[in-house]
Structures are given as structure tokens and as C-alpha cells.
Tab-separated table of C-alpha atoms and ligand atoms in Angstrom:
chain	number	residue	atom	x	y	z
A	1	UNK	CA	20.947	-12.180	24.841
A	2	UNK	CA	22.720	-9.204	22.498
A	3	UNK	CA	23.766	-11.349	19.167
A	4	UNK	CA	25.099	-9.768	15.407
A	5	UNK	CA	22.788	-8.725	12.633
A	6	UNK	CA	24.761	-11.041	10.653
A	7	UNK	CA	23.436	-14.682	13.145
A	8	UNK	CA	19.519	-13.012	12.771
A	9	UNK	CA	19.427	-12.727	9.283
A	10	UNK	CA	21.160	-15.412	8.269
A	11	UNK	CA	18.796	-17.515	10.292
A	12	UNK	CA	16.061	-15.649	8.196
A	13	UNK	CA	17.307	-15.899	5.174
A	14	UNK	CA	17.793	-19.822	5.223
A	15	UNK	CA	14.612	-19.965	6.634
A	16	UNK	CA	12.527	-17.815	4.441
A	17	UNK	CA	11.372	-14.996	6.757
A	18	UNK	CA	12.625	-11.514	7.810
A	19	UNK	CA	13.615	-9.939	11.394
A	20	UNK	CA	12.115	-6.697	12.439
A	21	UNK	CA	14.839	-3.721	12.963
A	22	UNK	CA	12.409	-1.352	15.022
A	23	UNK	CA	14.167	1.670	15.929
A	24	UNK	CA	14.508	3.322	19.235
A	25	UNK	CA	14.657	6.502	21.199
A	26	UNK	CA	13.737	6.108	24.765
A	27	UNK	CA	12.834	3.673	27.291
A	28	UNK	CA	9.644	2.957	26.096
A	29	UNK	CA	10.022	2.247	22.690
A	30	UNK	CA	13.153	-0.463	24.498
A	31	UNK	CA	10.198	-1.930	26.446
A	32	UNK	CA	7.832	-1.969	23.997
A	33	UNK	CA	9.575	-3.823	21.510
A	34	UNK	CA	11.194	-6.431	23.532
A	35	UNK	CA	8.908	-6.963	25.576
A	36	UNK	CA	6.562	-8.272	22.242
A	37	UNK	CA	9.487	-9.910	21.005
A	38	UNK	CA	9.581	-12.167	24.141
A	39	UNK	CA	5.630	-12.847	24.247
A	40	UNK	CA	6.014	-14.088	20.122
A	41	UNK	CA	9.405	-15.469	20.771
A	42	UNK	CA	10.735	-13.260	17.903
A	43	UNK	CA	14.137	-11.965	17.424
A	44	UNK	CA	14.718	-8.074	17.124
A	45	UNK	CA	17.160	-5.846	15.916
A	46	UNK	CA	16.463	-2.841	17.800
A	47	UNK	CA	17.939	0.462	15.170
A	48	UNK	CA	19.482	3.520	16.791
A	49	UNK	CA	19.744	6.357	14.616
A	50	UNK	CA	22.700	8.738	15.403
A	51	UNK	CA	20.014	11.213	15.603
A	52	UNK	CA	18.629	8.705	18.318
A	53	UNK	CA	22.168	8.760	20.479
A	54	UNK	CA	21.954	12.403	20.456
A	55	UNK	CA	18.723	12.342	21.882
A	56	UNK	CA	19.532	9.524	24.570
A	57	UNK	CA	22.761	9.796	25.035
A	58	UNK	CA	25.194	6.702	23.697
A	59	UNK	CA	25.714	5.195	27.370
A	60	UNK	CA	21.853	5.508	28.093
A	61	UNK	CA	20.961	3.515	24.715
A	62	UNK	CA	23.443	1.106	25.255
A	63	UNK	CA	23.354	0.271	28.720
A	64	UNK	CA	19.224	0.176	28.631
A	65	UNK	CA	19.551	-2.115	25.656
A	66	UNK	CA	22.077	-4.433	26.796
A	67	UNK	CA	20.103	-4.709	30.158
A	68	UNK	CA	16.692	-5.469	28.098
A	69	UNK	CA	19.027	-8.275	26.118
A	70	UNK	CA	19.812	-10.108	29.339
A	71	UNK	CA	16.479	-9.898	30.703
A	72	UNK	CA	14.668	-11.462	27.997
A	73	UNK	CA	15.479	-14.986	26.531
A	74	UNK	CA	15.310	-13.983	23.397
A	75	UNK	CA	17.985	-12.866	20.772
A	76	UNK	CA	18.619	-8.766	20.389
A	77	UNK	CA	20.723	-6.804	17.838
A	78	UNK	CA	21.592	-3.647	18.556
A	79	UNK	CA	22.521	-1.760	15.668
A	80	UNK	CA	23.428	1.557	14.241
A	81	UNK	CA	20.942	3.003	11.702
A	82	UNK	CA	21.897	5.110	8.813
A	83	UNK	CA	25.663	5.353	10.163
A	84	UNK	CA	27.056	8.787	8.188
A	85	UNK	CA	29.558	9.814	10.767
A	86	UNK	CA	33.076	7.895	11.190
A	87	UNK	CA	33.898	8.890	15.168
A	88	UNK	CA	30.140	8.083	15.909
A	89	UNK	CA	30.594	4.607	13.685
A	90	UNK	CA	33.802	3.507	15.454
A	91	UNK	CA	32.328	4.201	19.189
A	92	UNK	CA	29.641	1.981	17.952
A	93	UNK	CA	31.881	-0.759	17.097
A	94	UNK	CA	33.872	-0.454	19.680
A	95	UNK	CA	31.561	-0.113	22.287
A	96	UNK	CA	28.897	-1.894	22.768
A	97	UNK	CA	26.774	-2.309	19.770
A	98	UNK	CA	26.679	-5.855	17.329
A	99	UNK	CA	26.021	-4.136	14.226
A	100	UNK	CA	26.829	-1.241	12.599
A	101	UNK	CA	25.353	0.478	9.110
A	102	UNK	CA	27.163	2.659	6.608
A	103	UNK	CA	25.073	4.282	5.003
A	104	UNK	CA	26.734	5.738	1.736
A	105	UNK	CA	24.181	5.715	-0.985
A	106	UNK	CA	24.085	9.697	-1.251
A	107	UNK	CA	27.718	9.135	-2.620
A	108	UNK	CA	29.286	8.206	-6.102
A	109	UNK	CA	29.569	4.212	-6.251
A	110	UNK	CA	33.456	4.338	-5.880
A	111	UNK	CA	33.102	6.591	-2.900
A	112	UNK	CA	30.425	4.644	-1.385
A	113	UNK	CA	32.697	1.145	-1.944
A	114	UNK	CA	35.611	2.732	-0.572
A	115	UNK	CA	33.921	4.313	2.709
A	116	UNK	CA	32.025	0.745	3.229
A	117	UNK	CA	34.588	-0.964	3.047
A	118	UNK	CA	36.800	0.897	5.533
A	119	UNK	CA	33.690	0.480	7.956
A	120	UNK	CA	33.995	-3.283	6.899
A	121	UNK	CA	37.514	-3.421	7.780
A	122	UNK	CA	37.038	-1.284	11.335
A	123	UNK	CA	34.337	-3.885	12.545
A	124	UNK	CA	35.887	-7.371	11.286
A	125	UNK	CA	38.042	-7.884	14.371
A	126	UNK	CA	35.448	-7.267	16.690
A	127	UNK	CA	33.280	-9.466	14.757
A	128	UNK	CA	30.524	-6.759	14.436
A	129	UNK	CA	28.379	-7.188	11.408
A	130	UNK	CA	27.731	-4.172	8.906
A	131	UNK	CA	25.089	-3.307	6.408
A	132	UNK	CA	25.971	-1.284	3.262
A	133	UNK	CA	23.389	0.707	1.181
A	134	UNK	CA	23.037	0.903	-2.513
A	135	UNK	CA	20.497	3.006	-4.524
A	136	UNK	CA	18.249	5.996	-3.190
A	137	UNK	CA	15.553	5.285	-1.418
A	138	UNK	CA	12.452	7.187	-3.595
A	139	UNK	CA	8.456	6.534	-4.643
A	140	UNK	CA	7.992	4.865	-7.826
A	141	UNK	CA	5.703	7.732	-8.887
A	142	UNK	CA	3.429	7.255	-11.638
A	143	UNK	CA	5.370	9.895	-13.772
A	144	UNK	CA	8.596	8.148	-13.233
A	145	UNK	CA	9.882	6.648	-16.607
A	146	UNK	CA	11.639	2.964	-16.594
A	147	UNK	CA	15.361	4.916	-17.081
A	148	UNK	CA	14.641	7.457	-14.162
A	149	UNK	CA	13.545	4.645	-11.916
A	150	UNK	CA	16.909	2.704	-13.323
A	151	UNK	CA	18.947	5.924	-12.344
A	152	UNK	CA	16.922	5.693	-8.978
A	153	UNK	CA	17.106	2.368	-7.818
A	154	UNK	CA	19.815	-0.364	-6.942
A	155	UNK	CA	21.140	-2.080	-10.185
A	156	UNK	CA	20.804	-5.840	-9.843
A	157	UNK	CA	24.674	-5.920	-11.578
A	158	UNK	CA	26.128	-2.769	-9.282
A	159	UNK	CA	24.966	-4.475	-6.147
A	160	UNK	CA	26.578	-7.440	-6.863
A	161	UNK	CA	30.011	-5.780	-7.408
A	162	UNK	CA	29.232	-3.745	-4.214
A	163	UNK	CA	29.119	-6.681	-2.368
A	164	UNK	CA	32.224	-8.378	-3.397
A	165	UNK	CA	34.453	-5.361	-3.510
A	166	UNK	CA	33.621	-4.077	-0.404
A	167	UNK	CA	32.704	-7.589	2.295
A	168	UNK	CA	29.400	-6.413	3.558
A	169	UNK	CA	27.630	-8.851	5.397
A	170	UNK	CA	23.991	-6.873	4.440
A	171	UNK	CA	23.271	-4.934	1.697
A	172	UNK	CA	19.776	-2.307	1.926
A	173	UNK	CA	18.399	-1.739	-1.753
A	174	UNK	CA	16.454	0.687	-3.208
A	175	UNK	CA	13.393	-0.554	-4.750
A	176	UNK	CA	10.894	1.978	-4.203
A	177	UNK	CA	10.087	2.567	-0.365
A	178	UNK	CA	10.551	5.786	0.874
A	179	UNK	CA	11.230	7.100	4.601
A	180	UNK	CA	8.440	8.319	6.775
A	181	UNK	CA	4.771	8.953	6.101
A	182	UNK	CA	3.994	9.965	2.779
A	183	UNK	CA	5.585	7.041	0.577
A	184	UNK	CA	3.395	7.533	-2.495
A	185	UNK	CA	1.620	10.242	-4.188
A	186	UNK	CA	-0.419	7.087	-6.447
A	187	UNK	CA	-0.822	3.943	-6.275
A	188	UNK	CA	1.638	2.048	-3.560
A	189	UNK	CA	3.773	-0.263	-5.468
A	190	UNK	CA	7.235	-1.896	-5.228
A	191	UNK	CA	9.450	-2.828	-7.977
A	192	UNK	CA	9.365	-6.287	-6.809
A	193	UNK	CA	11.355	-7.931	-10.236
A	194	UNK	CA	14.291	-5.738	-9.452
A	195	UNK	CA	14.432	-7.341	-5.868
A	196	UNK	CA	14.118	-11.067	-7.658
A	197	UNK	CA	17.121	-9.815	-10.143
A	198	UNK	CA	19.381	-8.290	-7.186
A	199	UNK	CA	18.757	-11.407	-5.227
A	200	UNK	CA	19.787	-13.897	-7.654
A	201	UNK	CA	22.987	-11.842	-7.631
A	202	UNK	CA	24.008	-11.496	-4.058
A	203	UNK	CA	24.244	-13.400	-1.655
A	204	UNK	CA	24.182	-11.678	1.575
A	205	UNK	CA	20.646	-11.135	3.011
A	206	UNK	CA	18.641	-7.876	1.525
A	207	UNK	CA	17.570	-5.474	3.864
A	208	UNK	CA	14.284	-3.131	3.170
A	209	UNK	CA	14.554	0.512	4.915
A	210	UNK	CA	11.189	2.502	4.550
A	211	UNK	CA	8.990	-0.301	5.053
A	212	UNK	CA	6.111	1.282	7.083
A	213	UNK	CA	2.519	0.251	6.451
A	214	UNK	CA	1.097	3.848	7.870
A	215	UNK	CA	-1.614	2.291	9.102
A	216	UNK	CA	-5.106	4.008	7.900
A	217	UNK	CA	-6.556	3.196	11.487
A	218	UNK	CA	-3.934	5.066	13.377
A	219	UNK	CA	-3.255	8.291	11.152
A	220	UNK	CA	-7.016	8.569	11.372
A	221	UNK	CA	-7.045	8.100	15.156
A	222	UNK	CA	-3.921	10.823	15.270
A	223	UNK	CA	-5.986	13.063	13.126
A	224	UNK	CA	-9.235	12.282	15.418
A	225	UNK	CA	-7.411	13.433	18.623
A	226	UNK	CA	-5.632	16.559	16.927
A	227	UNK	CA	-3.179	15.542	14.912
A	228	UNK	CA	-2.603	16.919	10.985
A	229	UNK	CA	-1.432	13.830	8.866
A	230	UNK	CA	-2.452	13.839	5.470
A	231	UNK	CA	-2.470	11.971	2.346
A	232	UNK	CA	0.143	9.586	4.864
A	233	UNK	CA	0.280	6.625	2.492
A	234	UNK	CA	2.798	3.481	3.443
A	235	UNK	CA	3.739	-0.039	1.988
A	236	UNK	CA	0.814	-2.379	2.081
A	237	UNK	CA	1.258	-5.638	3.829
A	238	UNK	CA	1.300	-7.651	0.892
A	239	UNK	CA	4.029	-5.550	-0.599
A	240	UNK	CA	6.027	-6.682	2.186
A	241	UNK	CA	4.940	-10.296	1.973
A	242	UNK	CA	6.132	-10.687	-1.275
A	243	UNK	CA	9.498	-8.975	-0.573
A	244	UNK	CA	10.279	-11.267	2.043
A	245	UNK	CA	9.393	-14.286	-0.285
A	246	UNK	CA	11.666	-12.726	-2.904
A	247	UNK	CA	14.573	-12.244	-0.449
A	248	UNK	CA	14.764	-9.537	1.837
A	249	UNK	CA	15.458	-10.529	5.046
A	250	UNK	CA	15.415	-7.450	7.226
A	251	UNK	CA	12.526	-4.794	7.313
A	252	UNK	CA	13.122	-1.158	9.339
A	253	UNK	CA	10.508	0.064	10.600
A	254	UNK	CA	10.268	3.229	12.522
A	255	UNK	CA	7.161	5.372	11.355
A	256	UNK	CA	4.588	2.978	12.245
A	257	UNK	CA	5.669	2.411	16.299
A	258	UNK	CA	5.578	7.017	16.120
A	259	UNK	CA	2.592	7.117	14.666
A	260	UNK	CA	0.651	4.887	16.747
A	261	UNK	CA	2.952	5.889	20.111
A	262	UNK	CA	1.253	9.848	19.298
A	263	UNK	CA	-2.273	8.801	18.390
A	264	UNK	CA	-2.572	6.422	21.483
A	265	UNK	CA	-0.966	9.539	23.914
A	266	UNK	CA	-3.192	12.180	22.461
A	267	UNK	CA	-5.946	9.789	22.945
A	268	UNK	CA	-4.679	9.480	26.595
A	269	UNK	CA	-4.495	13.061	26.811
A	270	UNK	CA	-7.520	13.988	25.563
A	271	UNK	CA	-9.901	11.632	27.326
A	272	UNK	CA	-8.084	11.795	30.998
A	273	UNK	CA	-7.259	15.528	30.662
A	274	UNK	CA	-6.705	15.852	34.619
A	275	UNK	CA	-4.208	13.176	34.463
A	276	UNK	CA	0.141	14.477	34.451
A	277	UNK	CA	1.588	11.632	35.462
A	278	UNK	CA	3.964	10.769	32.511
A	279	UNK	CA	3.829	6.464	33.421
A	280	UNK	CA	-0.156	6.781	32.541
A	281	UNK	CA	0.306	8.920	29.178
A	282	UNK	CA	3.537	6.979	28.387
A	283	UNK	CA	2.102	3.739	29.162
A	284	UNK	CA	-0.349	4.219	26.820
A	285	UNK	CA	2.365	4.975	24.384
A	286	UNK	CA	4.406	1.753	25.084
A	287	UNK	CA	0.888	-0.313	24.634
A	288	UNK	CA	0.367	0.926	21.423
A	289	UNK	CA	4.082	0.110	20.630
A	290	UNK	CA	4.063	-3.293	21.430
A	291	UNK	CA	0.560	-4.185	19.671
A	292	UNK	CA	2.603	-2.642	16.212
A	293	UNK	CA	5.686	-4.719	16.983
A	294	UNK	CA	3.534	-7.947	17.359
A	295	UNK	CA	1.775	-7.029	14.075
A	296	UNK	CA	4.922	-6.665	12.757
A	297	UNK	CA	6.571	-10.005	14.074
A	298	UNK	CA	3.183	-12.355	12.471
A	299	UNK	CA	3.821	-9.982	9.371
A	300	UNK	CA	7.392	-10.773	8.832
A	301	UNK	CA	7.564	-15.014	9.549
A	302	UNK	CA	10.185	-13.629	12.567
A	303	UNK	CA	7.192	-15.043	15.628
A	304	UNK	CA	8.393	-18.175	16.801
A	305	UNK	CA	12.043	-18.349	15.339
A	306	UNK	CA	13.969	-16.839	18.313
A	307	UNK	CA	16.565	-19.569	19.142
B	1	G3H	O1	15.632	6.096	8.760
B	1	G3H	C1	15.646	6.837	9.711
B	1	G3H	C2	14.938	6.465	10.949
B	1	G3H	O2	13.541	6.579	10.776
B	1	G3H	C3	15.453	7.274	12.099
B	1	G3H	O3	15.106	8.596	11.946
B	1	G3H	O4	17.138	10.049	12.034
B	1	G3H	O5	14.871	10.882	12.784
B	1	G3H	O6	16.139	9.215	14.156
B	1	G3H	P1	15.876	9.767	12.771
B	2	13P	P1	9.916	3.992	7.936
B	2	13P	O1	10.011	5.473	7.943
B	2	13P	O2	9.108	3.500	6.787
B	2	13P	O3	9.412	3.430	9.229
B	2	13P	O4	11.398	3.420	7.722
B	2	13P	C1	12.303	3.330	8.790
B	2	13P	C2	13.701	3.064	8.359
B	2	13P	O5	14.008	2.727	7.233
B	2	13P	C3	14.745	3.228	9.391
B	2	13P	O6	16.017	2.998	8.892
B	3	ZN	ZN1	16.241	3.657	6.863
């Protein structure tokens, strides 16, 4: 069944684990994902990027997701990722999707209040939940001083006042992860005492964007059949373990499910080179999708808690 961000995380958050927001792009990455969700009895928020309805197509995501949410009994968000654009925001809210995100951390904190807020009013009526996003997401780089990571990072104080001036039921912090596959230049840490600080300040569930592992195994099984990753470098599991137990609540992850759908098809293609028929190759793709997801569900507490 489609339910809000708002009902899956604060489920988590009261019970001291964190729901998996696994974005999506096609059919297979749909199938993938729920289809683990339903063997671990997890819930998922499954992300669309607008990037991802331009690809699809808004009807296609939403009809394929809605249809994936009534087939399995398990609870599904579906949720806009990174929301920038206001027509693309509203359609979301007012068709189809349970949760929207506004993502304004590129502007000044005013702006970003005011333009969060505005998406807060838009998507109260329809009781639609929305995320906000404070700080920039960035490396903690070994050369990075304690004020640049301050100028950097969500402020424990800032993100409190975000929260109450502008009604967000979510707020994504900045605490050192970093989109996509090369995370860290050093050594892979977190500032994990800023996440304590900024959740004994606000109360709405924390959400982690960036949150990848980059799995060693699979960028090395990319690389094996053809593929040119290097120095990839992602948030080790433990980092993640201790977020959750410090308070976040919701952890995106998108890198991971590509990097392991393109090692396991040029795997495929390489060792069944007379084979074109797109189910084997993208089968093969799905597979690999659904073993991350499961990973993902054990990692995060989220395997056994669907209602
Ligand atoms: O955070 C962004 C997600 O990984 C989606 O990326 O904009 O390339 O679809 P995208
Ligand atoms: P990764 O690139 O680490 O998978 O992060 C995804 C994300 O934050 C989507 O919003
Ligand atoms: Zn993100």
C-alpha cells in the first residue's frame, strides 16, 4: 500500500531504525526494490529524481509505482528527490506522489525558509509529507579546517530554527556525505557529534542523502568487466550504523543499486556475448538490485518493521 514519508519515519524514529529511500528510473529498479522489500518485510520509500521523471515520464513512474504498492503487502512511499522546480513540485503533490522534497540548501537560509515553507504550505491539504534540506552536502577532507567544515555543514542551532519557521516534517543535514562515487579523497569519516547536537535540537526525523557504501566488491567487478571507476570510495557500514543510532531516520541511496545494476549487466554481457534479449541482460540487472536493497534493509533495522 502507497503511505507518507512522514507514517515511515516516524515509525523509525520511535523505533530506533531508518527506512531505505532507493531511488528509481525504470521498471527494474521498481521491481527490484519492492520486490526485496516484500521478501524482508521492509518498508521503502522509493526516490524519483526530477531528472528520473524526465527519463520515465511522470505517468509511467507513477502509475508503475502505485501498481507495485498494491501488489505487495508492504508499505511504499513514493517521493520526490531533490525537488528544485515549483510546476514539477506541485504535479507531484497533486498527483499522485506521498512525499515531496524541497531541496533549497544551494540558497541563502532566508531564501531557503521561505521557498520550504511555501512547498510546506502547497502539500498540507493534501496531507503529503515534505523534507527540507539544510547545509551542503561535501567530504570532510583532511585539509578542511573546523570553521570551513562549520561554514559547510548544517548548524545544530540553524536547523532547529529551520524547522520551526518553516513546518517540515523531515529535515536532510549535511554532515559530511557526498553524492555519487567518490565521497572521500582520505580517510571516510562522518561528523557524527554534529548529528548528536542537531538531533537533540529537532525533532522531526533526520534524513542522510549520499549514503552509499560503494561497495569494493562491485566497483572491482565493474572495473573487471570494462568499466573505469577509480579511487570510488563510499560511507562504510558502520558510519551508517552509528548515524542511525544517533538519529537519522532515512538513508538515500542511489549509487550503490547503479553500480552493482552495470557490473552485474557487463558481466552478463560479457560472458553470454550471443545473447540480445534485454529480459536476460536486464534480469541480471534487477538481481543484482535486489541483493543491494536486502543488504541495505538488514543494514538499516528497516527488515521486519513493515506494518
Ligand atoms: O541525489 C540524486 C540522486 O542520486 C538522483 O540523481 O538527478 O541523476 O537522477 P539524478
Ligand atoms: P548516493 O549517491 O550516495 O547513493 O546518494 C543518493 C542520494 O542522496 C539521493 O538523494
Ligand atoms: Zn540526495
Amino acid at each position: 500500500m502507497l503511505v507518507t514519508n512522514k507514517e515511515l519515519m516516524d515509525a523509525a524514529q520511535a523505533g530506533g531504525y531508518a527506512v531505505g529511500a532507493f531511488n528509481i528510473n525504470n521498471m527494474e529498479f521498481i521491481q527490484g526494490i519492492t520486490e526485496a522489500a516484500e521478501e524482508l518485510k521492509s518498508p521503502a520509500i522509493l526516490a524519483v529524481s526530477e531528472g528520473a521523471i524526465k527519463y520515465a515520464g511522470f505517468e509511467n513512474i507513477v502509475e508503475m509505482v502505485k501498481s507495485a504498492a498494491r501488489e505487495k503487502k508492504i508499505q511504499i512511499s513514493l517521493h520526490l528527490d531533490h525537488g528544485k522546480d515549483m510546476e514539477i513540485i506541485k504535479r507531484c503533490i497533486h498527483h499522485g506522489f506521498t512525499s515531496v522534497m524541497i531541496d533549497g540548501s544551494h540558497l541563502p537560509f532566508e531564501e531557503n525558509v521561505a521557498v520550504t515553507g511555501e512547498v510546506v504550505e502547497l502539500a498540507r491539504p493534501g496531507g503529503i509529507s515534505v523534507e527540507g534540506e539544510l547545509g551542503r552536502l561535501a567530504g570532510i577532507e583532511d585539509h578542511v579546517s573546523v570553521s570551513e567544515q562549520d561554514a559547510i555543514f548544517t548548524d545544530p542551532e540553524e536547523a532547529s530554527q529551520f524547522v520551526e519557521k518553516t513546518g517540515v516534517d523531515s529535515l536532510a543535514i549535511a554532515i559530511g556525505t557526498s553524492h555519487g562515487a567518490f565521497k572521500f579523497k582520505g580517510e571516510a569519516k562522518l561528523a557524527q557529534e554534529r548529528l548528536s547536537k542537531i538531533a537533540a535540537r529537532v525533532s522531526v526525523p533526520l534524513v542522510l542523502h549520499g549514503a552509499s557504501g560503494v561497495s569494493p566488491e562491485h566497483v572491482a567487478l565493474a572495473n573487471e568487466f570494462g568499466a573505469s571507476l577509480k579511487n570510488a570510495k563510499g560511507i562504510p557500514d558502520d558510519a551508517i550504523r552509528e548515524a542511525i543510532s544517533r538519529g537519522i531516520c532515512k538513508v538515500n541511496i542511489d549509487t550503490d543499486m547503479r553500480i552493482a545494476f552495470t557490473a552485474f549487466i557487463r558481466k552478463y554481457f560479457t560472458e553470454n556475448p550471443e545473447v540480445f534479449d534485454p529480459r536476460k541482460y536486464l534480469g541480471a540487472g534487477r538481481k543484482a538490485i535486489g541483493e543491494v536493497v536486502r543488504f541495505k534493509m538488514k543494514l538499516f533495522g528497516s527488515a521486519g518493521k513493515a506494518a
